[in-house]
Amino acid sequence: MTTVALVDDHVLLRNSLAKIIGGFEGFNVLFEADNGQHFIEQLTKENTPDVVLLDINMPVMNGYETAAWIRQHLHETKVLVLSMLDGDTSVIKMINLGARGYILKDSKPAVLKEAFMNIVSKGFYSNDLVSSSMMHFVSNDRKPGVLAENNYKLSEKESIFIRHACTEMTYKEIADVMKTSPRNIDMYRDSLFAKLDIKSRVGLVLFAIKEGIVKV
């Protein structure tokens, strides 16, 4: 039985989610929490969930802070983000904090079930937000001991761009830091998307994490 904790400050939504998840075969809601601090207070050795369904915008201790705490203290617990935020910055930040999937609050129950099933069976869930490039993240087909820069024939500028792209900087801010034009930044991005078969900045971040270009 896979145990789940729900961390969301919207009580009605949380209660509805608990009923939905309780109907998924092989899943059991262990407890609910209003925020990260409330989540931590309910933990015991016998009461540690396998998966945490985590909102981002919460009082006291938000989703970013909670994900960071889980990554540091609960190494076997996986985080699935459920949020209204669909921007690259939010997704990238949560992936960097160890989230294994990211879905929106307007998703259908079938999507939620699929996300849980994939996280349990594969360790990750990919969708339009966390794109098909997740396959790069979970695959083991890279030659051992070969740096990503060499294995994928990345130029020095492309490698530098990837590292900056894994931060919360905008493309314009990256251009300023790299002392180049926004047009050149677009060229680096488009070249990497084509070279790595990636379609989004989030996919680029996942690639960088998998290849050890950035550490989480």
PDB file of C-alpha atoms in Angstrom:
ATOM      1  CA  MET A   1       0.000   0.000   0.000  1.00  0.00           C
ATOM      2  CA  THR A   2       1.381   3.397  -1.013  1.00  0.00           C
ATOM      3  CA  THR A   3       0.801   6.033   1.663  1.00  0.00           C
ATOM      4  CA  VAL A   4       0.109   9.658   0.776  1.00  0.00           C
ATOM      5  CA  ALA A   5       0.155  12.923   2.724  1.00  0.00           C
ATOM      6  CA  LEU A   6      -1.776  15.950   1.444  1.00  0.00           C
ATOM      7  CA  VAL A   7      -0.284  19.378   2.135  1.00  0.00           C
ATOM      8  CA  ASP A   8      -2.587  22.200   1.040  1.00  0.00           C
ATOM      9  CA  ASP A   9      -4.178  25.076   2.946  1.00  0.00           C
ATOM     10  CA  HIS A  10      -7.484  24.848   1.045  1.00  0.00           C
ATOM     11  CA  VAL A  11      -9.484  22.519   3.279  1.00  0.00           C
ATOM     12  CA  LEU A  12     -12.370  21.800   0.917  1.00  0.00           C
ATOM     13  CA  LEU A  13     -10.030  20.947  -1.962  1.00  0.00           C
ATOM     14  CA  ARG A  14      -7.839  18.859   0.319  1.00  0.00           C
ATOM     15  CA  ASN A  15     -10.804  16.880   1.648  1.00  0.00           C
ATOM     16  CA  SER A  16     -12.017  16.250  -1.896  1.00  0.00           C
ATOM     17  CA  LEU A  17      -8.560  15.081  -2.937  1.00  0.00           C
ATOM     18  CA  ALA A  18      -8.428  12.731   0.044  1.00  0.00           C
ATOM     19  CA  LYS A  19     -11.654  11.072  -1.090  1.00  0.00           C
ATOM     20  CA  ILE A  20     -10.442  10.798  -4.686  1.00  0.00           C
ATOM     21  CA  ILE A  21      -7.061   9.327  -3.725  1.00  0.00           C
ATOM     22  CA  GLY A  22      -8.717   6.975  -1.251  1.00  0.00           C
ATOM     23  CA  GLY A  23     -10.553   5.492  -4.233  1.00  0.00           C
ATOM     24  CA  PHE A  24      -7.316   4.695  -6.078  1.00  0.00           C
ATOM     25  CA  GLU A  25      -6.436   1.020  -5.699  1.00  0.00           C
ATOM     26  CA  GLY A  26      -3.235   0.563  -3.710  1.00  0.00           C
ATOM     27  CA  PHE A  27      -3.204   4.080  -2.231  1.00  0.00           C
ATOM     28  CA  ASN A  28      -4.047   5.299   1.245  1.00  0.00           C
ATOM     29  CA  VAL A  29      -4.132   8.872   2.592  1.00  0.00           C
ATOM     30  CA  LEU A  30      -2.049   8.847   5.754  1.00  0.00           C
ATOM     31  CA  PHE A  31      -2.849  12.400   6.904  1.00  0.00           C
ATOM     32  CA  GLU A  32      -3.586  15.948   5.763  1.00  0.00           C
ATOM     33  CA  ALA A  33      -1.786  19.192   6.604  1.00  0.00           C
ATOM     34  CA  ASP A  34      -2.473  22.916   6.175  1.00  0.00           C
ATOM     35  CA  ASN A  35       1.151  23.788   5.439  1.00  0.00           C
ATOM     36  CA  GLY A  36       4.705  22.474   5.690  1.00  0.00           C
ATOM     37  CA  GLN A  37       5.028  23.076   9.400  1.00  0.00           C
ATOM     38  CA  HIS A  38       1.785  21.236  10.102  1.00  0.00           C
ATOM     39  CA  PHE A  39       3.061  18.392   7.902  1.00  0.00           C
ATOM     40  CA  ILE A  40       6.308  18.106   9.890  1.00  0.00           C
ATOM     41  CA  GLU A  41       4.449  18.127  13.202  1.00  0.00           C
ATOM     42  CA  GLN A  42       2.439  15.065  12.186  1.00  0.00           C
ATOM     43  CA  LEU A  43       5.415  12.957  11.125  1.00  0.00           C
ATOM     44  CA  THR A  44       6.608   9.975  13.147  1.00  0.00           C
ATOM     45  CA  LYS A  45       8.740   6.963  12.239  1.00  0.00           C
ATOM     46  CA  GLU A  46       5.546   4.965  11.753  1.00  0.00           C
ATOM     47  CA  ASN A  47       3.729   7.840  10.072  1.00  0.00           C
ATOM     48  CA  THR A  48       5.978   8.809   7.138  1.00  0.00           C
ATOM     49  CA  PRO A  49       4.302   8.934   3.717  1.00  0.00           C
ATOM     50  CA  ASP A  50       5.672   7.430   0.532  1.00  0.00           C
ATOM     51  CA  VAL A  51       4.384  10.363  -1.522  1.00  0.00           C
ATOM     52  CA  VAL A  52       3.539  13.949  -0.570  1.00  0.00           C
ATOM     53  CA  LEU A  53       0.997  15.813  -2.713  1.00  0.00           C
ATOM     54  CA  LEU A  54       2.238  19.351  -2.186  1.00  0.00           C
ATOM     55  CA  ASP A  55       0.805  22.786  -2.916  1.00  0.00           C
ATOM     56  CA  ILE A  56       3.142  25.780  -3.331  1.00  0.00           C
ATOM     57  CA  ASN A  57       1.309  28.849  -2.048  1.00  0.00           C
ATOM     58  CA  MET A  58       0.675  28.225   1.645  1.00  0.00           C
ATOM     59  CA  PRO A  59       1.069  30.297   4.824  1.00  0.00           C
ATOM     60  CA  VAL A  60       3.632  29.610   7.567  1.00  0.00           C
ATOM     61  CA  MET A  61       5.764  27.203   5.479  1.00  0.00           C
ATOM     62  CA  ASN A  62       5.197  27.185   1.724  1.00  0.00           C
ATOM     63  CA  GLY A  63       5.720  24.438  -0.818  1.00  0.00           C
ATOM     64  CA  TYR A  64       9.260  25.448  -1.753  1.00  0.00           C
ATOM     65  CA  GLU A  65      10.362  25.384   1.890  1.00  0.00           C
ATOM     66  CA  THR A  66       8.536  22.116   2.492  1.00  0.00           C
ATOM     67  CA  ALA A  67      10.077  20.423  -0.558  1.00  0.00           C
ATOM     68  CA  ALA A  68      13.533  21.519   0.587  1.00  0.00           C
ATOM     69  CA  TRP A  69      12.884  20.090   4.062  1.00  0.00           C
ATOM     70  CA  ILE A  70      11.614  16.795   2.628  1.00  0.00           C
ATOM     71  CA  ARG A  71      14.662  16.465   0.382  1.00  0.00           C
ATOM     72  CA  GLN A  72      16.947  16.936   3.372  1.00  0.00           C
ATOM     73  CA  HIS A  73      15.119  14.792   5.928  1.00  0.00           C
ATOM     74  CA  LEU A  74      12.926  12.231   4.130  1.00  0.00           C
ATOM     75  CA  HIS A  75      15.128  10.640   1.486  1.00  0.00           C
ATOM     76  CA  GLU A  76      12.619   7.935   0.528  1.00  0.00           C
ATOM     77  CA  THR A  77       9.597  10.246   0.277  1.00  0.00           C
ATOM     78  CA  LYS A  78       8.669  11.521  -3.183  1.00  0.00           C
ATOM     79  CA  VAL A  79       7.020  14.881  -3.853  1.00  0.00           C
ATOM     80  CA  LEU A  80       4.265  15.439  -6.402  1.00  0.00           C
ATOM     81  CA  VAL A  81       3.417  19.115  -6.811  1.00  0.00           C
ATOM     82  CA  LEU A  82      -0.222  20.164  -7.253  1.00  0.00           C
ATOM     83  CA  SER A  83      -0.439  23.876  -7.935  1.00  0.00           C
ATOM     84  CA  MET A  84      -2.198  26.660  -9.820  1.00  0.00           C
ATOM     85  CA  LEU A  85       1.203  28.013 -10.884  1.00  0.00           C
ATOM     86  CA  ASP A  86       2.182  26.923 -14.389  1.00  0.00           C
ATOM     87  CA  GLY A  87       5.170  29.163 -15.130  1.00  0.00           C
ATOM     88  CA  ASP A  88       8.645  27.816 -15.910  1.00  0.00           C
ATOM     89  CA  THR A  89      10.098  29.465 -12.808  1.00  0.00           C
ATOM     90  CA  SER A  90       7.822  27.574 -10.413  1.00  0.00           C
ATOM     91  CA  VAL A  91       8.314  24.246 -12.192  1.00  0.00           C
ATOM     92  CA  ILE A  92      12.095  24.636 -12.414  1.00  0.00           C
ATOM     93  CA  LYS A  93      12.377  25.650  -8.768  1.00  0.00           C
ATOM     94  CA  MET A  94      10.368  22.640  -7.628  1.00  0.00           C
ATOM     95  CA  ILE A  95      12.333  20.236  -9.835  1.00  0.00           C
ATOM     96  CA  ASN A  96      15.540  21.674  -8.379  1.00  0.00           C
ATOM     97  CA  LEU A  97      14.100  20.990  -4.924  1.00  0.00           C
ATOM     98  CA  GLY A  98      13.555  17.336  -5.795  1.00  0.00           C
ATOM     99  CA  ALA A  99       9.930  17.175  -6.956  1.00  0.00           C
ATOM    100  CA  ARG A 100       9.203  14.058  -9.012  1.00  0.00           C
ATOM    101  CA  GLY A 101       6.218  15.484 -10.881  1.00  0.00           C
ATOM    102  CA  TYR A 102       4.173  18.640 -11.317  1.00  0.00           C
ATOM    103  CA  ILE A 103       0.480  18.881 -12.170  1.00  0.00           C
ATOM    104  CA  LEU A 104      -2.074  21.680 -12.100  1.00  0.00           C
ATOM    105  CA  LYS A 105      -5.079  21.926  -9.813  1.00  0.00           C
ATOM    106  CA  ASP A 106      -7.494  21.853 -12.737  1.00  0.00           C
ATOM    107  CA  SER A 107      -6.270  18.380 -13.724  1.00  0.00           C
ATOM    108  CA  LYS A 108      -8.796  15.560 -13.936  1.00  0.00           C
ATOM    109  CA  PRO A 109      -8.755  12.702 -11.382  1.00  0.00           C
ATOM    110  CA  ALA A 110      -7.460  10.361 -14.090  1.00  0.00           C
ATOM    111  CA  VAL A 111      -4.378  12.579 -14.506  1.00  0.00           C
ATOM    112  CA  LEU A 112      -3.799  12.605 -10.757  1.00  0.00           C
ATOM    113  CA  LYS A 113      -4.047   8.811 -10.662  1.00  0.00           C
ATOM    114  CA  GLU A 114      -1.641   8.481 -13.580  1.00  0.00           C
ATOM    115  CA  ALA A 115       0.820  10.801 -11.839  1.00  0.00           C
ATOM    116  CA  PHE A 116       0.748   8.739  -8.649  1.00  0.00           C
ATOM    117  CA  MET A 117       1.103   5.458 -10.549  1.00  0.00           C
ATOM    118  CA  ASN A 118       4.085   6.739 -12.534  1.00  0.00           C
ATOM    119  CA  ILE A 119       5.852   8.146  -9.499  1.00  0.00           C
ATOM    120  CA  VAL A 120       5.484   4.821  -7.706  1.00  0.00           C
ATOM    121  CA  SER A 121       6.464   2.637 -10.675  1.00  0.00           C
ATOM    122  CA  LYS A 122       9.027   4.836 -12.470  1.00  0.00           C
ATOM    123  CA  GLY A 123      10.047   7.365  -9.835  1.00  0.00           C
ATOM    124  CA  PHE A 124       8.855  10.315 -11.945  1.00  0.00           C
ATOM    125  CA  TYR A 125       5.834  11.644 -13.788  1.00  0.00           C
ATOM    126  CA  SER A 126       6.199  13.547 -17.081  1.00  0.00           C
ATOM    127  CA  ASN A 127       3.580  15.723 -18.756  1.00  0.00           C
ATOM    128  CA  ASP A 128       3.454  18.971 -20.714  1.00  0.00           C
ATOM    129  CA  LEU A 129       4.927  20.889 -17.779  1.00  0.00           C
ATOM    130  CA  VAL A 130       7.635  18.370 -17.051  1.00  0.00           C
ATOM    131  CA  SER A 131       8.063  17.342 -20.662  1.00  0.00           C
ATOM    132  CA  SER A 132       9.056  14.145 -22.424  1.00  0.00           C
ATOM    133  CA  SER A 133      12.656  15.192 -21.891  1.00  0.00           C
ATOM    134  CA  MET A 134      12.173  13.524 -18.490  1.00  0.00           C
ATOM    135  CA  MET A 135      13.327  10.437 -20.379  1.00  0.00           C
ATOM    136  CA  HIS A 136      16.776  12.009 -20.511  1.00  0.00           C
ATOM    137  CA  PHE A 137      16.588  12.442 -16.754  1.00  0.00           C
ATOM    138  CA  VAL A 138      15.712   8.849 -15.880  1.00  0.00           C
ATOM    139  CA  SER A 139      17.575   7.002 -18.623  1.00  0.00           C
ATOM    140  CA  ASN A 140      20.977   5.428 -18.149  1.00  0.00           C
ATOM    141  CA  ASP A 141      22.133   5.430 -21.744  1.00  0.00           C
ATOM    142  CA  ARG A 142      24.911   8.005 -21.331  1.00  0.00           C
ATOM    143  CA  LYS A 143      28.404   6.575 -21.513  1.00  0.00           C
ATOM    144  CA  PRO A 144      29.786   6.320 -17.972  1.00  0.00           C
ATOM    145  CA  GLY A 145      32.523   8.733 -17.072  1.00  0.00           C
ATOM    146  CA  VAL A 146      31.913  10.971 -20.083  1.00  0.00           C
ATOM    147  CA  LEU A 147      31.071  14.591 -19.368  1.00  0.00           C
ATOM    148  CA  ALA A 148      27.811  15.824 -20.845  1.00  0.00           C
ATOM    149  CA  GLU A 149      29.671  18.616 -22.606  1.00  0.00           C
ATOM    150  CA  ASN A 150      31.706  16.016 -24.510  1.00  0.00           C
ATOM    151  CA  ASN A 151      29.027  13.369 -24.895  1.00  0.00           C
ATOM    152  CA  TYR A 152      26.573  15.816 -26.456  1.00  0.00           C
ATOM    153  CA  LYS A 153      29.200  18.033 -28.124  1.00  0.00           C
ATOM    154  CA  LEU A 154      28.174  21.142 -26.217  1.00  0.00           C
ATOM    155  CA  SER A 155      30.107  24.323 -26.822  1.00  0.00           C
ATOM    156  CA  GLU A 156      31.527  26.305 -23.910  1.00  0.00           C
ATOM    157  CA  LYS A 157      28.856  28.995 -24.382  1.00  0.00           C
ATOM    158  CA  GLU A 158      26.095  26.385 -24.458  1.00  0.00           C
ATOM    159  CA  SER A 159      27.366  24.825 -21.224  1.00  0.00           C
ATOM    160  CA  ILE A 160      27.480  28.216 -19.519  1.00  0.00           C
ATOM    161  CA  PHE A 161      23.993  29.018 -20.805  1.00  0.00           C
ATOM    162  CA  ILE A 162      22.606  25.731 -19.426  1.00  0.00           C
ATOM    163  CA  ARG A 163      23.932  26.503 -15.956  1.00  0.00           C
ATOM    164  CA  HIS A 164      22.310  29.927 -15.988  1.00  0.00           C
ATOM    165  CA  ALA A 165      19.080  28.508 -17.421  1.00  0.00           C
ATOM    166  CA  CYS A 166      18.819  26.270 -14.357  1.00  0.00           C
ATOM    167  CA  THR A 167      18.450  29.342 -12.152  1.00  0.00           C
ATOM    168  CA  GLU A 168      15.454  31.654 -11.797  1.00  0.00           C
ATOM    169  CA  MET A 169      17.007  34.268 -14.091  1.00  0.00           C
ATOM    170  CA  THR A 170      15.080  35.428 -17.139  1.00  0.00           C
ATOM    171  CA  TYR A 171      16.652  35.021 -20.575  1.00  0.00           C
ATOM    172  CA  LYS A 172      17.338  38.774 -20.629  1.00  0.00           C
ATOM    173  CA  GLU A 173      19.148  38.541 -17.295  1.00  0.00           C
ATOM    174  CA  ILE A 174      21.169  35.597 -18.619  1.00  0.00           C
ATOM    175  CA  ALA A 175      22.143  37.696 -21.631  1.00  0.00           C
ATOM    176  CA  ASP A 176      23.345  40.473 -19.312  1.00  0.00           C
ATOM    177  CA  VAL A 177      25.394  38.057 -17.195  1.00  0.00           C
ATOM    178  CA  MET A 178      26.940  36.427 -20.264  1.00  0.00           C
ATOM    179  CA  LYS A 179      27.568  39.879 -21.772  1.00  0.00           C
ATOM    180  CA  THR A 180      25.841  39.006 -25.017  1.00  0.00           C
ATOM    181  CA  SER A 181      22.651  39.893 -26.846  1.00  0.00           C
ATOM    182  CA  PRO A 182      19.213  38.367 -26.200  1.00  0.00           C
ATOM    183  CA  ARG A 183      19.330  37.152 -29.813  1.00  0.00           C
ATOM    184  CA  ASN A 184      22.463  35.099 -29.078  1.00  0.00           C
ATOM    185  CA  ILE A 185      20.764  33.653 -26.001  1.00  0.00           C
ATOM    186  CA  ASP A 186      17.846  32.589 -28.207  1.00  0.00           C
ATOM    187  CA  MET A 187      20.337  30.945 -30.556  1.00  0.00           C
ATOM    188  CA  TYR A 188      21.987  29.001 -27.708  1.00  0.00           C
ATOM    189  CA  ARG A 189      18.567  27.892 -26.462  1.00  0.00           C
ATOM    190  CA  ASP A 190      17.262  26.812 -29.881  1.00  0.00           C
ATOM    191  CA  SER A 191      20.502  25.011 -30.675  1.00  0.00           C
ATOM    192  CA  LEU A 192      20.342  23.060 -27.417  1.00  0.00           C
ATOM    193  CA  PHE A 193      16.669  22.209 -27.866  1.00  0.00           C
ATOM    194  CA  ALA A 194      17.459  20.744 -31.291  1.00  0.00           C
ATOM    195  CA  LYS A 195      20.678  19.024 -30.246  1.00  0.00           C
ATOM    196  CA  LEU A 196      19.177  17.412 -27.133  1.00  0.00           C
ATOM    197  CA  ASP A 197      15.658  16.808 -28.521  1.00  0.00           C
ATOM    198  CA  ILE A 198      14.204  19.031 -25.802  1.00  0.00           C
ATOM    199  CA  LYS A 199      11.197  21.315 -26.166  1.00  0.00           C
ATOM    200  CA  SER A 200      11.210  23.485 -23.048  1.00  0.00           C
ATOM    201  CA  ARG A 201      13.413  25.190 -20.477  1.00  0.00           C
ATOM    202  CA  VAL A 202      12.147  22.722 -17.888  1.00  0.00           C
ATOM    203  CA  GLY A 203      13.388  19.877 -20.067  1.00  0.00           C
ATOM    204  CA  LEU A 204      16.764  21.579 -20.257  1.00  0.00           C
ATOM    205  CA  VAL A 205      16.910  21.755 -16.458  1.00  0.00           C
ATOM    206  CA  LEU A 206      16.077  18.055 -16.163  1.00  0.00           C
ATOM    207  CA  PHE A 207      18.813  17.227 -18.656  1.00  0.00           C
ATOM    208  CA  ALA A 208      21.317  19.319 -16.687  1.00  0.00           C
ATOM    209  CA  ILE A 209      20.403  17.577 -13.431  1.00  0.00           C
ATOM    210  CA  LYS A 210      20.628  14.108 -14.985  1.00  0.00           C
ATOM    211  CA  GLU A 211      24.008  14.834 -16.565  1.00  0.00           C
ATOM    212  CA  GLY A 212      25.472  16.374 -13.427  1.00  0.00           C
ATOM    213  CA  ILE A 213      25.909  19.790 -15.034  1.00  0.00           C
ATOM    214  CA  VAL A 214      24.077  21.248 -12.033  1.00  0.00           C
ATOM    215  CA  LYS A 215      23.574  19.747  -8.593  1.00  0.00           C
ATOM    216  CA  VAL A 216      20.324  19.658  -6.665  1.00  0.00           C
TER     217      VAL A 216
END
